[in-house]
Amino acid sequence: MGEGVDEAGWDVEPGDEIEPVVQAVGRLLRVCRESAGVSVPELAEALGYGEDMIRKIERGARIPRPEFLDNADTFLKAQGHLRAFREDMRKARYPKKVRELAELEGRAVEMLLYSNHNIHGLLQTEEYARALLRTWRPAYSPDQLERMVGARMARKSVFDRSPAPELSFVQEEVTLRRPVGDRMVLRRQLEHMLEVAQLPFVELQVMPTSRANHPGTGGRIQVLKFADGTGMGRTDGDFSGRPVSNPRQLRVLDLRYGIIRAQALPPEESLDIIEKALGEL
């Protein structure tokens, strides 16, 4: 790749609790490099990255990609010591707020998800997510964009859990027709939703645009329920948009989602609406 290429990882966010782990990995890289008698320029040339990138990683200012650790471990004959941090760095690559959300979603046994502006993140294809995130302002840098897309796709591991959580999605009809990306991006997005809706633990409903009087006009709603009976919820309209776990506040969100769910189209009719939107593309 040559001198100055900045692709080995991601910058550490200030105040992120993962920073000490990233710094420890950086120190370990330096110890392994010096023990092998390899200079920074030699390591940079061998791995195909700029010298400045190696120095950033060694001082804990840059989160190394898992494949970087693999290659460095092999070249420096580190006997798996660097490779052992692959999973830690894989998690560290995602922004703190995304890691926290992914951890909660990973524990949830039931998820109630209402979206009124865009297709919910757990339902998005990679190309739809990338097109959507490109519309945000201020704009992400190319590196930040790929980091956010990767984080969103990683959250979809909830579909692979065993046992899987019960997932209830309610999408506003307008989200099926909003032309995010080009025509083919939206087409593949709708096709993906039809596929996801076939999963036995997924219930996907559409709220018709004609249904004006429902309690979802205040914004998105998310309720996660855990195996121990506790939960976490969030909505755009209340609690300043912050996550809440107080039982009284959760009851408000549970009630609101229940009404939305009841007023939305049944799953079978919802799939018909998605297929109709697909046919119009």
Short mmCIF file of N, CA and C in Angstrom, two decimals, residues 6 11 13 20-21 42 46-47 49 57 63 67 77 85 94 99 160 183 193 201 230 235 237 244:
data_model
loop_
_atom_site.label_atom_id
_atom_site.label_comp_id
_atom_site.label_asym_id
_atom_site.label_seq_id
_atom_site.Cartn_x
_atom_site.Cartn_y
_atom_site.Cartn_z
N ASP A 6 -3.56 5.04 5.42
CA ASP A 6 -4.19 5.13 6.75
C ASP A 6 -5.36 4.14 6.84
N ASP A 11 -9.56 5.52 14.65
CA ASP A 11 -9.14 6.34 15.77
C ASP A 11 -9.95 6.00 17.01
N GLU A 13 -12.04 6.97 20.19
CA GLU A 13 -12.86 8.10 20.59
C GLU A 13 -12.44 8.57 21.99
N PRO A 20 -7.99 1.92 27.31
CA PRO A 20 -6.88 1.22 27.97
C PRO A 20 -6.54 -0.10 27.29
N VAL A 21 -7.54 -0.81 26.75
CA VAL A 21 -7.26 -2.08 26.06
C VAL A 21 -6.51 -1.81 24.77
N GLU A 42 10.62 -1.21 9.02
CA GLU A 42 10.62 -2.59 8.51
C GLU A 42 9.25 -3.23 8.67
N ALA A 46 6.73 -4.40 5.64
CA ALA A 46 6.32 -5.80 5.58
C ALA A 46 4.80 -5.94 5.55
N LEU A 47 4.10 -5.08 6.28
CA LEU A 47 2.64 -5.18 6.37
C LEU A 47 1.92 -4.30 5.36
N TYR A 49 1.81 -0.83 5.34
CA TYR A 49 1.19 0.37 5.91
C TYR A 49 2.25 1.44 6.14
N ILE A 57 -0.65 3.08 16.29
CA ILE A 57 -1.14 1.86 16.93
C ILE A 57 -0.34 1.57 18.19
N ILE A 63 -7.06 2.06 16.66
CA ILE A 63 -7.55 0.71 16.91
C ILE A 63 -7.14 -0.17 15.73
N GLU A 67 -7.31 -8.16 11.09
CA GLU A 67 -6.39 -8.73 10.11
C GLU A 67 -4.98 -8.14 10.27
N LYS A 77 6.42 -13.31 14.62
CA LYS A 77 6.49 -14.59 15.33
C LYS A 77 6.10 -14.41 16.80
N PHE A 85 -5.96 -10.81 20.72
CA PHE A 85 -6.78 -9.61 20.93
C PHE A 85 -7.70 -9.31 19.75
N TYR A 94 -16.13 -0.48 16.67
CA TYR A 94 -17.41 0.18 16.55
C TYR A 94 -17.54 1.30 17.58
N ARG A 99 -21.65 -0.10 20.33
CA ARG A 99 -21.28 -1.27 21.13
C ARG A 99 -22.26 -1.49 22.26
N ASP A 160 -28.90 -14.53 14.19
CA ASP A 160 -28.19 -15.81 14.20
C ASP A 160 -28.15 -16.45 15.59
N ARG A 183 -32.86 3.16 -7.40
CA ARG A 183 -34.02 2.28 -7.50
C ARG A 183 -33.69 0.84 -7.14
N MET A 193 -36.46 -7.48 3.13
CA MET A 193 -37.48 -7.45 4.17
C MET A 193 -38.46 -8.59 4.02
N PHE A 201 -39.33 -16.27 14.08
CA PHE A 201 -39.31 -15.43 15.27
C PHE A 201 -39.48 -13.95 14.94
N THR A 230 -36.35 -7.61 33.38
CA THR A 230 -36.06 -6.18 33.24
C THR A 230 -36.13 -5.80 31.76
N THR A 235 -37.43 6.28 23.06
CA THR A 235 -38.32 6.86 22.07
C THR A 235 -37.86 8.27 21.75
N GLY A 237 -39.84 10.73 21.27
CA GLY A 237 -40.79 11.71 21.77
C GLY A 237 -40.71 12.02 23.25
N VAL A 244 -34.26 4.35 28.85
CA VAL A 244 -34.87 4.29 30.19
C VAL A 244 -35.06 2.83 30.57
#
